[in-house]
PDB file of C-alpha atoms in Angstrom:
ATOM      1  CA  MET A   1      42.618  50.322 169.809  1.00  0.00           C
ATOM      2  CA  SER A   2      42.784  49.465 166.052  1.00  0.00           C
ATOM      3  CA  ILE A   3      40.222  50.175 163.439  1.00  0.00           C
ATOM      4  CA  SER A   4      39.633  46.133 163.694  1.00  0.00           C
ATOM      5  CA  GLY A   5      38.868  46.476 167.361  1.00  0.00           C
ATOM      6  CA  LYS A   6      41.815  45.050 168.337  1.00  0.00           C
ATOM      7  CA  VAL A   7      44.485  45.885 170.923  1.00  0.00           C
ATOM      8  CA  ASP A   8      47.293  48.172 169.175  1.00  0.00           C
ATOM      9  CA  PRO A   9      50.470  46.704 169.000  1.00  0.00           C
ATOM     10  CA  VAL A  10      52.980  47.751 171.624  1.00  0.00           C
ATOM     11  CA  VAL A  11      56.214  49.622 169.905  1.00  0.00           C
ATOM     12  CA  ARG A  12      59.646  50.031 171.968  1.00  0.00           C
ATOM     13  CA  ARG A  13      62.351  52.304 171.327  1.00  0.00           C
ATOM     14  CA  ILE A  14      65.705  51.101 169.439  1.00  0.00           C
ATOM     15  CA  THR A  15      69.007  52.129 168.988  1.00  0.00           C
ATOM     16  CA  ILE A  16      71.695  51.764 166.656  1.00  0.00           C
ATOM     17  CA  ALA A  17      73.299  48.781 168.885  1.00  0.00           C
ATOM     18  CA  ASP A  18      70.213  47.076 168.442  1.00  0.00           C
ATOM     19  CA  ILE A  19      70.223  47.351 164.367  1.00  0.00           C
ATOM     20  CA  ALA A  20      73.567  46.056 164.586  1.00  0.00           C
ATOM     21  CA  GLU A  21      72.178  42.862 166.564  1.00  0.00           C
ATOM     22  CA  ALA A  22      69.692  42.109 164.042  1.00  0.00           C
ATOM     23  CA  LEU A  23      71.799  42.646 161.564  1.00  0.00           C
ATOM     24  CA  GLY A  24      74.137  40.041 162.773  1.00  0.00           C
ATOM     25  CA  GLN A  25      71.003  37.723 163.331  1.00  0.00           C
ATOM     26  CA  GLY A  26      70.090  38.426 159.562  1.00  0.00           C
ATOM     27  CA  LEU A  27      73.540  37.298 158.660  1.00  0.00           C
ATOM     28  CA  ARG A  28      73.299  33.861 160.627  1.00  0.00           C
ATOM     29  CA  ASP A  29      69.544  32.950 159.037  1.00  0.00           C
ATOM     30  CA  PHE A  30      71.430  33.928 155.876  1.00  0.00           C
ATOM     31  CA  GLN A  31      73.937  31.226 156.453  1.00  0.00           C
ATOM     32  CA  ALA A  32      71.414  28.956 158.053  1.00  0.00           C
ATOM     33  CA  ALA A  33      69.031  28.842 154.851  1.00  0.00           C
ATOM     34  CA  PRO A  34      71.075  30.120 152.039  1.00  0.00           C
ATOM     35  CA  LEU A  35      68.999  28.320 149.301  1.00  0.00           C
ATOM     36  CA  TYR A  36      66.057  30.383 150.336  1.00  0.00           C
ATOM     37  CA  GLY A  37      67.740  33.749 150.438  1.00  0.00           C
ATOM     38  CA  LEU A  38      69.278  33.034 147.330  1.00  0.00           C
ATOM     39  CA  ALA A  39      65.849  31.978 145.821  1.00  0.00           C
ATOM     40  CA  PHE A  40      64.378  35.444 146.724  1.00  0.00           C
ATOM     41  CA  GLY A  41      67.192  37.307 145.797  1.00  0.00           C
ATOM     42  CA  ALA A  42      67.575  35.984 142.261  1.00  0.00           C
ATOM     43  CA  PHE A  43      63.710  36.474 141.774  1.00  0.00           C
ATOM     44  CA  TYR A  44      64.035  40.404 142.890  1.00  0.00           C
ATOM     45  CA  ALA A  45      67.328  40.620 140.944  1.00  0.00           C
ATOM     46  CA  ALA A  46      65.363  38.867 137.970  1.00  0.00           C
ATOM     47  CA  GLY A  47      62.887  41.292 138.133  1.00  0.00           C
ATOM     48  CA  GLY A  48      64.457  44.266 138.069  1.00  0.00           C
ATOM     49  CA  LEU A  49      67.124  42.615 134.469  1.00  0.00           C
ATOM     50  CA  LEU A  50      63.384  41.947 133.022  1.00  0.00           C
ATOM     51  CA  ILE A  51      62.384  45.707 133.372  1.00  0.00           C
ATOM     52  CA  LEU A  52      65.730  47.036 132.450  1.00  0.00           C
ATOM     53  CA  ALA A  53      65.471  45.013 128.965  1.00  0.00           C
ATOM     54  CA  CYS A  54      61.502  46.622 128.959  1.00  0.00           C
ATOM     55  CA  LEU A  55      63.034  49.908 129.334  1.00  0.00           C
ATOM     56  CA  THR A  56      66.105  48.985 126.526  1.00  0.00           C
ATOM     57  CA  ALA A  57      63.415  47.343 123.600  1.00  0.00           C
ATOM     58  CA  PHE A  58      60.993  50.754 124.412  1.00  0.00           C
ATOM     59  CA  HIS A  59      64.376  52.702 124.081  1.00  0.00           C
ATOM     60  CA  MET A  60      63.879  54.061 127.667  1.00  0.00           C
ATOM     61  CA  VAL A  61      67.052  52.720 129.016  1.00  0.00           C
ATOM     62  CA  TYR A  62      68.484  56.634 130.330  1.00  0.00           C
ATOM     63  CA  LEU A  63      65.341  55.378 133.222  1.00  0.00           C
ATOM     64  CA  ALA A  64      67.729  53.188 134.338  1.00  0.00           C
ATOM     65  CA  TYR A  65      69.277  55.385 137.119  1.00  0.00           C
ATOM     66  CA  PRO A  66      65.852  56.470 138.581  1.00  0.00           C
ATOM     67  CA  LEU A  67      64.520  52.940 137.937  1.00  0.00           C
ATOM     68  CA  ALA A  68      67.499  51.355 140.046  1.00  0.00           C
ATOM     69  CA  ALA A  69      66.945  53.604 142.997  1.00  0.00           C
ATOM     70  CA  GLY A  70      63.403  53.397 142.723  1.00  0.00           C
ATOM     71  CA  PHE A  71      63.544  49.598 142.777  1.00  0.00           C
ATOM     72  CA  ALA A  72      64.352  49.577 146.968  1.00  0.00           C
ATOM     73  CA  LEU A  73      60.886  50.759 147.400  1.00  0.00           C
ATOM     74  CA  ILE A  74      59.698  47.286 146.356  1.00  0.00           C
ATOM     75  CA  GLY A  75      61.964  45.353 148.240  1.00  0.00           C
ATOM     76  CA  PRO A  76      59.992  45.132 151.487  1.00  0.00           C
ATOM     77  CA  PHE A  77      57.460  43.248 149.524  1.00  0.00           C
ATOM     78  CA  VAL A  78      59.695  40.566 148.179  1.00  0.00           C
ATOM     79  CA  ALA A  79      60.989  40.073 151.254  1.00  0.00           C
ATOM     80  CA  LEU A  80      58.347  38.381 152.435  1.00  0.00           C
ATOM     81  CA  GLY A  81      59.294  35.112 152.038  1.00  0.00           C
ATOM     82  CA  LEU A  82      62.756  35.979 153.793  1.00  0.00           C
ATOM     83  CA  TYR A  83      60.435  36.923 156.867  1.00  0.00           C
ATOM     84  CA  GLU A  84      58.775  33.692 157.301  1.00  0.00           C
ATOM     85  CA  VAL A  85      61.604  31.958 156.888  1.00  0.00           C
ATOM     86  CA  SER A  86      63.582  33.750 159.724  1.00  0.00           C
ATOM     87  CA  ARG A  87      60.110  33.353 161.809  1.00  0.00           C
ATOM     88  CA  GLN A  88      60.075  29.506 161.127  1.00  0.00           C
ATOM     89  CA  ARG A  89      63.454  29.371 162.179  1.00  0.00           C
ATOM     90  CA  GLU A  90      62.861  31.418 165.388  1.00  0.00           C
ATOM     91  CA  ALA A  91      60.031  28.638 166.344  1.00  0.00           C
ATOM     92  CA  GLY A  92      62.560  25.810 165.568  1.00  0.00           C
ATOM     93  CA  THR A  93      60.686  24.743 162.733  1.00  0.00           C
ATOM     94  CA  ARG A  94      62.653  24.059 159.629  1.00  0.00           C
ATOM     95  CA  PRO A  95      61.615  26.378 156.320  1.00  0.00           C
ATOM     96  CA  SER A  96      59.148  24.785 154.169  1.00  0.00           C
ATOM     97  CA  MET A  97      58.699  26.518 150.627  1.00  0.00           C
ATOM     98  CA  LEU A  98      55.192  25.487 150.257  1.00  0.00           C
ATOM     99  CA  GLN A  99      54.569  26.589 154.124  1.00  0.00           C
ATOM    100  CA  ILE A 100      55.910  29.896 152.952  1.00  0.00           C
ATOM    101  CA  LEU A 101      53.967  30.904 149.896  1.00  0.00           C
ATOM    102  CA  GLY A 102      50.796  28.716 151.795  1.00  0.00           C
ATOM    103  CA  LEU A 103      50.999  31.919 154.765  1.00  0.00           C
ATOM    104  CA  MET A 104      51.693  34.716 152.162  1.00  0.00           C
ATOM    105  CA  ARG A 105      48.591  33.664 150.253  1.00  0.00           C
ATOM    106  CA  SER A 106      46.559  33.036 153.466  1.00  0.00           C
ATOM    107  CA  ARG A 107      47.247  36.661 154.634  1.00  0.00           C
ATOM    108  CA  SER A 108      44.806  38.782 152.731  1.00  0.00           C
ATOM    109  CA  GLU A 109      45.879  41.963 154.128  1.00  0.00           C
ATOM    110  CA  LEU A 110      49.017  41.223 152.432  1.00  0.00           C
ATOM    111  CA  GLY A 111      47.630  41.803 149.105  1.00  0.00           C
ATOM    112  CA  TRP A 112      46.568  45.403 150.189  1.00  0.00           C
ATOM    113  CA  MET A 113      50.133  46.489 151.367  1.00  0.00           C
ATOM    114  CA  ALA A 114      51.657  45.009 148.118  1.00  0.00           C
ATOM    115  CA  PHE A 115      48.896  47.335 146.441  1.00  0.00           C
ATOM    116  CA  VAL A 116      50.177  50.482 148.418  1.00  0.00           C
ATOM    117  CA  THR A 117      54.291  49.414 147.887  1.00  0.00           C
ATOM    118  CA  LEU A 118      53.645  49.036 144.048  1.00  0.00           C
ATOM    119  CA  PHE A 119      51.105  52.251 143.959  1.00  0.00           C
ATOM    120  CA  LEU A 120      54.094  54.321 145.393  1.00  0.00           C
ATOM    121  CA  PHE A 121      56.602  52.820 143.094  1.00  0.00           C
ATOM    122  CA  VAL A 122      54.431  53.615 139.826  1.00  0.00           C
ATOM    123  CA  ILE A 123      54.191  57.543 141.659  1.00  0.00           C
ATOM    124  CA  TRP A 124      58.026  57.384 141.478  1.00  0.00           C
ATOM    125  CA  MET A 125      58.423  56.624 137.766  1.00  0.00           C
ATOM    126  CA  TYR A 126      55.675  59.182 137.242  1.00  0.00           C
ATOM    127  CA  GLN A 127      57.269  61.811 138.967  1.00  0.00           C
ATOM    128  CA  VAL A 128      60.857  60.994 137.494  1.00  0.00           C
ATOM    129  CA  ARG A 129      59.204  61.407 133.905  1.00  0.00           C
ATOM    130  CA  LEU A 130      57.066  64.775 135.098  1.00  0.00           C
ATOM    131  CA  LEU A 131      60.560  66.399 136.556  1.00  0.00           C
ATOM    132  CA  ILE A 132      62.763  65.265 133.324  1.00  0.00           C
ATOM    133  CA  ALA A 133      59.943  67.348 131.297  1.00  0.00           C
ATOM    134  CA  LEU A 134      59.912  70.050 133.382  1.00  0.00           C
ATOM    135  CA  PHE A 135      63.678  70.421 133.340  1.00  0.00           C
ATOM    136  CA  LEU A 136      64.981  68.796 130.585  1.00  0.00           C
ATOM    137  CA  GLY A 137      62.146  69.362 127.686  1.00  0.00           C
ATOM    138  CA  VAL A 138      58.560  67.838 127.138  1.00  0.00           C
ATOM    139  CA  GLY A 139      59.772  65.672 124.200  1.00  0.00           C
ATOM    140  CA  ALA A 140      63.557  64.928 125.827  1.00  0.00           C
ATOM    141  CA  SER A 141      64.824  61.486 124.944  1.00  0.00           C
ATOM    142  CA  PHE A 142      67.990  59.956 124.967  1.00  0.00           C
ATOM    143  CA  GLY A 143      69.395  57.464 122.983  1.00  0.00           C
ATOM    144  CA  SER A 144      71.811  55.681 125.590  1.00  0.00           C
ATOM    145  CA  LEU A 145      72.052  55.640 129.825  1.00  0.00           C
ATOM    146  CA  PRO A 146      75.603  57.458 128.983  1.00  0.00           C
ATOM    147  CA  GLU A 147      73.732  60.392 126.627  1.00  0.00           C
ATOM    148  CA  PHE A 148      71.178  61.133 129.341  1.00  0.00           C
ATOM    149  CA  ILE A 149      74.059  61.127 132.460  1.00  0.00           C
ATOM    150  CA  SER A 150      76.168  63.539 130.100  1.00  0.00           C
ATOM    151  CA  ALA A 151      72.910  65.993 130.025  1.00  0.00           C
ATOM    152  CA  VAL A 152      72.117  65.626 133.665  1.00  0.00           C
ATOM    153  CA  LEU A 153      76.012  66.343 134.840  1.00  0.00           C
ATOM    154  CA  THR A 154      76.608  69.281 132.088  1.00  0.00           C
ATOM    155  CA  THR A 155      73.581  71.319 131.793  1.00  0.00           C
ATOM    156  CA  ASN A 156      72.189  73.648 134.538  1.00  0.00           C
ATOM    157  CA  GLU A 157      68.602  72.314 133.983  1.00  0.00           C
ATOM    158  CA  GLY A 158      70.342  68.840 134.304  1.00  0.00           C
ATOM    159  CA  LEU A 159      71.892  69.456 137.698  1.00  0.00           C
ATOM    160  CA  VAL A 160      68.581  71.118 138.942  1.00  0.00           C
ATOM    161  CA  PHE A 161      66.771  68.105 137.971  1.00  0.00           C
ATOM    162  CA  LEU A 162      69.134  65.933 139.213  1.00  0.00           C
ATOM    163  CA  ALA A 163      68.745  67.823 142.843  1.00  0.00           C
ATOM    164  CA  VAL A 164      65.140  68.224 142.722  1.00  0.00           C
ATOM    165  CA  GLY A 165      64.927  64.645 142.294  1.00  0.00           C
ATOM    166  CA  ASN A 166      66.918  63.295 144.751  1.00  0.00           C
ATOM    167  CA  CYS A 167      64.584  65.370 147.541  1.00  0.00           C
ATOM    168  CA  VAL A 168      61.653  64.346 145.999  1.00  0.00           C
ATOM    169  CA  GLY A 169      62.505  60.541 145.795  1.00  0.00           C
ATOM    170  CA  ALA A 170      64.296  60.567 149.227  1.00  0.00           C
ATOM    171  CA  GLY A 171      60.744  61.882 150.683  1.00  0.00           C
ATOM    172  CA  LEU A 172      59.014  59.173 148.596  1.00  0.00           C
ATOM    173  CA  ALA A 173      61.618  56.579 150.027  1.00  0.00           C
ATOM    174  CA  LEU A 174      61.239  57.860 153.469  1.00  0.00           C
ATOM    175  CA  VAL A 175      57.756  57.529 153.212  1.00  0.00           C
ATOM    176  CA  LEU A 176      57.592  54.305 152.122  1.00  0.00           C
ATOM    177  CA  PHE A 177      59.759  53.260 154.271  1.00  0.00           C
ATOM    178  CA  SER A 178      57.922  54.703 157.355  1.00  0.00           C
ATOM    179  CA  LEU A 179      54.521  52.726 156.029  1.00  0.00           C
ATOM    180  CA  THR A 180      56.223  49.057 155.282  1.00  0.00           C
ATOM    181  CA  VAL A 181      59.329  48.307 157.921  1.00  0.00           C
ATOM    182  CA  VAL A 182      57.101  46.978 160.119  1.00  0.00           C
ATOM    183  CA  SER A 183      53.972  46.744 158.673  1.00  0.00           C
ATOM    184  CA  PHE A 184      54.762  43.493 156.565  1.00  0.00           C
ATOM    185  CA  PRO A 185      56.828  41.637 159.215  1.00  0.00           C
ATOM    186  CA  LEU A 186      53.719  42.563 161.407  1.00  0.00           C
ATOM    187  CA  LEU A 187      51.039  41.339 159.275  1.00  0.00           C
ATOM    188  CA  LEU A 188      52.720  37.840 158.399  1.00  0.00           C
ATOM    189  CA  ASP A 189      52.881  37.779 162.036  1.00  0.00           C
ATOM    190  CA  ARG A 190      49.579  38.712 163.794  1.00  0.00           C
ATOM    191  CA  ASP A 191      46.003  38.736 162.233  1.00  0.00           C
ATOM    192  CA  VAL A 192      45.744  42.359 162.034  1.00  0.00           C
ATOM    193  CA  ASP A 193      44.315  44.814 159.362  1.00  0.00           C
ATOM    194  CA  PHE A 194      46.479  46.325 157.016  1.00  0.00           C
ATOM    195  CA  VAL A 195      46.195  50.431 158.161  1.00  0.00           C
ATOM    196  CA  THR A 196      46.510  49.085 161.969  1.00  0.00           C
ATOM    197  CA  ALA A 197      50.208  47.939 160.439  1.00  0.00           C
ATOM    198  CA  MET A 198      50.686  50.759 158.602  1.00  0.00           C
ATOM    199  CA  VAL A 199      50.049  53.225 161.879  1.00  0.00           C
ATOM    200  CA  THR A 200      52.190  50.839 163.900  1.00  0.00           C
ATOM    201  CA  SER A 201      54.885  50.919 161.386  1.00  0.00           C
ATOM    202  CA  VAL A 202      55.043  55.160 161.265  1.00  0.00           C
ATOM    203  CA  ARG A 203      54.735  54.944 165.193  1.00  0.00           C
ATOM    204  CA  ALA A 204      58.196  53.028 165.056  1.00  0.00           C
ATOM    205  CA  VAL A 205      59.914  55.310 163.293  1.00  0.00           C
ATOM    206  CA  VAL A 206      58.594  58.408 164.810  1.00  0.00           C
ATOM    207  CA  LYS A 207      59.250  56.534 168.302  1.00  0.00           C
ATOM    208  CA  SER A 208      63.145  55.839 167.098  1.00  0.00           C
ATOM    209  CA  PRO A 209      63.636  58.467 164.744  1.00  0.00           C
ATOM    210  CA  LEU A 210      67.683  58.722 164.029  1.00  0.00           C
ATOM    211  CA  PRO A 211      68.060  54.760 164.330  1.00  0.00           C
ATOM    212  CA  MET A 212      65.036  54.243 161.750  1.00  0.00           C
ATOM    213  CA  ILE A 213      66.274  56.722 159.297  1.00  0.00           C
ATOM    214  CA  GLY A 214      69.620  55.554 159.478  1.00  0.00           C
ATOM    215  CA  TRP A 215      68.360  52.263 158.822  1.00  0.00           C
ATOM    216  CA  ALA A 216      66.394  53.063 155.538  1.00  0.00           C
ATOM    217  CA  ALA A 217      69.387  55.238 154.432  1.00  0.00           C
ATOM    218  CA  THR A 218      71.711  51.736 154.843  1.00  0.00           C
ATOM    219  CA  ILE A 219      69.194  49.835 153.067  1.00  0.00           C
ATOM    220  CA  VAL A 220      68.807  52.304 149.926  1.00  0.00           C
ATOM    221  CA  VAL A 221      72.628  52.788 149.764  1.00  0.00           C
ATOM    222  CA  LEU A 222      73.156  48.816 149.537  1.00  0.00           C
ATOM    223  CA  LEU A 223      70.304  48.026 147.634  1.00  0.00           C
ATOM    224  CA  ALA A 224      71.570  50.820 144.649  1.00  0.00           C
ATOM    225  CA  VAL A 225      74.853  49.854 144.926  1.00  0.00           C
ATOM    226  CA  SER A 226      73.964  46.140 144.818  1.00  0.00           C
ATOM    227  CA  ALA A 227      71.723  47.017 141.790  1.00  0.00           C
ATOM    228  CA  LEU A 228      74.835  48.455 139.466  1.00  0.00           C
ATOM    229  CA  PRO A 229      76.181  45.340 138.354  1.00  0.00           C
ATOM    230  CA  TYR A 230      73.239  44.155 136.541  1.00  0.00           C
ATOM    231  CA  PHE A 231      70.939  43.724 139.491  1.00  0.00           C
ATOM    232  CA  LEU A 232      73.456  40.848 140.620  1.00  0.00           C
ATOM    233  CA  GLY A 233      74.576  41.913 144.001  1.00  0.00           C
ATOM    234  CA  LEU A 234      70.999  42.065 145.261  1.00  0.00           C
ATOM    235  CA  ILE A 235      71.058  38.186 145.335  1.00  0.00           C
ATOM    236  CA  VAL A 236      72.947  38.499 148.381  1.00  0.00           C
ATOM    237  CA  THR A 237      72.085  41.655 149.585  1.00  0.00           C
ATOM    238  CA  LEU A 238      68.430  41.353 149.644  1.00  0.00           C
ATOM    239  CA  PRO A 239      68.217  38.050 152.113  1.00  0.00           C
ATOM    240  CA  VAL A 240      70.474  39.342 154.408  1.00  0.00           C
ATOM    241  CA  LEU A 241      68.629  42.887 154.374  1.00  0.00           C
ATOM    242  CA  GLY A 242      65.222  40.807 154.784  1.00  0.00           C
ATOM    243  CA  HIS A 243      66.317  38.812 157.768  1.00  0.00           C
ATOM    244  CA  THR A 244      67.667  41.551 158.859  1.00  0.00           C
ATOM    245  CA  THR A 245      64.401  43.151 159.121  1.00  0.00           C
ATOM    246  CA  TRP A 246      62.582  40.667 160.608  1.00  0.00           C
ATOM    247  CA  HIS A 247      64.504  40.784 163.836  1.00  0.00           C
ATOM    248  CA  LEU A 248      64.551  44.453 163.878  1.00  0.00           C
ATOM    249  CA  TYR A 249      60.750  43.930 163.979  1.00  0.00           C
ATOM    250  CA  ARG A 250      60.697  41.518 167.067  1.00  0.00           C
ATOM    251  CA  ARG A 251      63.090  44.097 168.670  1.00  0.00           C
ATOM    252  CA  ILE A 252      60.426  47.060 167.696  1.00  0.00           C
ATOM    253  CA  VAL A 253      57.192  45.641 168.139  1.00  0.00           C
ATOM    254  CA  ALA A 254      56.283  44.101 172.233  1.00  0.00           C
ATOM    255  CA  PRO A 255      55.374  40.149 172.153  1.00  0.00           C
ATOM    256  CA  VAL A 256      51.473  40.409 172.385  1.00  0.00           C
ATOM    257  CA  ALA A 257      51.420  39.232 176.113  1.00  0.00           C
ATOM    258  CA  ALA A 258      53.211  42.649 176.600  1.00  0.00           C
ATOM    259  CA  GLU A 259      50.073  44.089 174.917  1.00  0.00           C
ATOM    260  CA  LEU A 260      47.419  42.089 177.628  1.00  0.00           C
ATOM    261  CA  PRO A 261      46.429  43.839 180.922  1.00  0.00           C
ATOM    262  CA  THR A 262      48.388  43.609 183.791  1.00  0.00           C
ATOM    263  CA  ALA A 263      47.561  42.455 187.085  1.00  0.00           C
ATOM    264  CA  GLU A 264      47.803  45.904 188.504  1.00  0.00           C
ATOM    265  CA  ASP A 265      45.839  47.274 185.260  1.00  0.00           C
ATOM    266  CA  SER A 266      43.085  44.497 186.051  1.00  0.00           C
ATOM    267  CA  GLU A 267      42.827  46.030 189.860  1.00  0.00           C
ATOM    268  CA  ALA A 268      42.672  49.425 188.883  1.00  0.00           C
ATOM    269  CA  VAL A 269      39.522  48.373 186.847  1.00  0.00           C
ATOM    270  CA  SER A 270      37.968  46.681 189.236  1.00  0.00           C
ATOM    271  CA  ASN A 271      38.309  49.279 191.877  1.00  0.00           C
ATOM    272  CA  VAL A 272      36.739  51.962 189.666  1.00  0.00           C
ATOM    273  CA  VAL A 273      33.888  49.482 188.607  1.00  0.00           C
ATOM    274  CA  ALA A 274      33.337  48.927 192.456  1.00  0.00           C
ATOM    275  CA  MET A 275      33.317  52.832 193.641  1.00  0.00           C
ATOM    276  CA  PRO A 276      29.915  53.661 191.934  1.00  0.00           C
ATOM    277  CA  LYS A 277      28.475  50.378 193.591  1.00  0.00           C
ATOM    278  CA  ARG A 278      29.771  51.355 197.110  1.00  0.00           C
ATOM    279  CA  ALA A 279      28.413  54.994 196.646  1.00  0.00           C
ATOM    280  CA  ALA A 280      25.295  53.367 195.416  1.00  0.00           C
ATOM    281  CA  ALA A 281      25.024  51.430 198.651  1.00  0.00           C
ATOM    282  CA  GLY A 282      25.717  54.751 200.610  1.00  0.00           C
TER     283      GLY A 282
END
């Protein structure tokens, strides 16, 4: 039982084939409703450009690389609208932006999940600054991104910073992926609390570790590569990955009917209840 007193969602094991099929369904959703996908993808890319502009204004453009890598962390939150588009298409209804935004606002638990996502993104950026201070100097500052890359790739301290930073970043990315890969679609689809959603998401990763970690690595690589041309590649990559995540969620979390007690379960419960009565009668 969840902390809200409801039955926990049933998590099913998946394979690489499930991910491939979900990816195909995601591509078809994007082709069927491209304007929604492009709109959310453009919003995501615009957010990246805005942050990059702020870094440039504050002479911190050297943080562009860790920003591009960490920007993938908030992808599941931005893709909420894409999950709803896939959900509406699955139900046979025509997607509506007003309905999408209205449903997202009505699910208060999504706000808590958004907080968790943004909190870990802030931790990501702070750990980058901490590692720079530890390995490149407390007052380290670089006038341009090439200068930062040169310092990282041509010095022993820079290479250690790069290795440790990537390991720490991979750990944080895996934690956030485990917490959100199923939780956002689940909160959009069902009336559950955000803690139950996160626990279900972690259970999904534990149930199928290799396929899920492989999917996580695919997401990070695609988003990082798409962010290289000034985040413009995200306009297409994000919607495809978002739609795919919805269909993957459908394969991982069993329908509600699968969580209800079966006839055999009900009969077993009846027998257990009847036994004390027969004993008392005897």
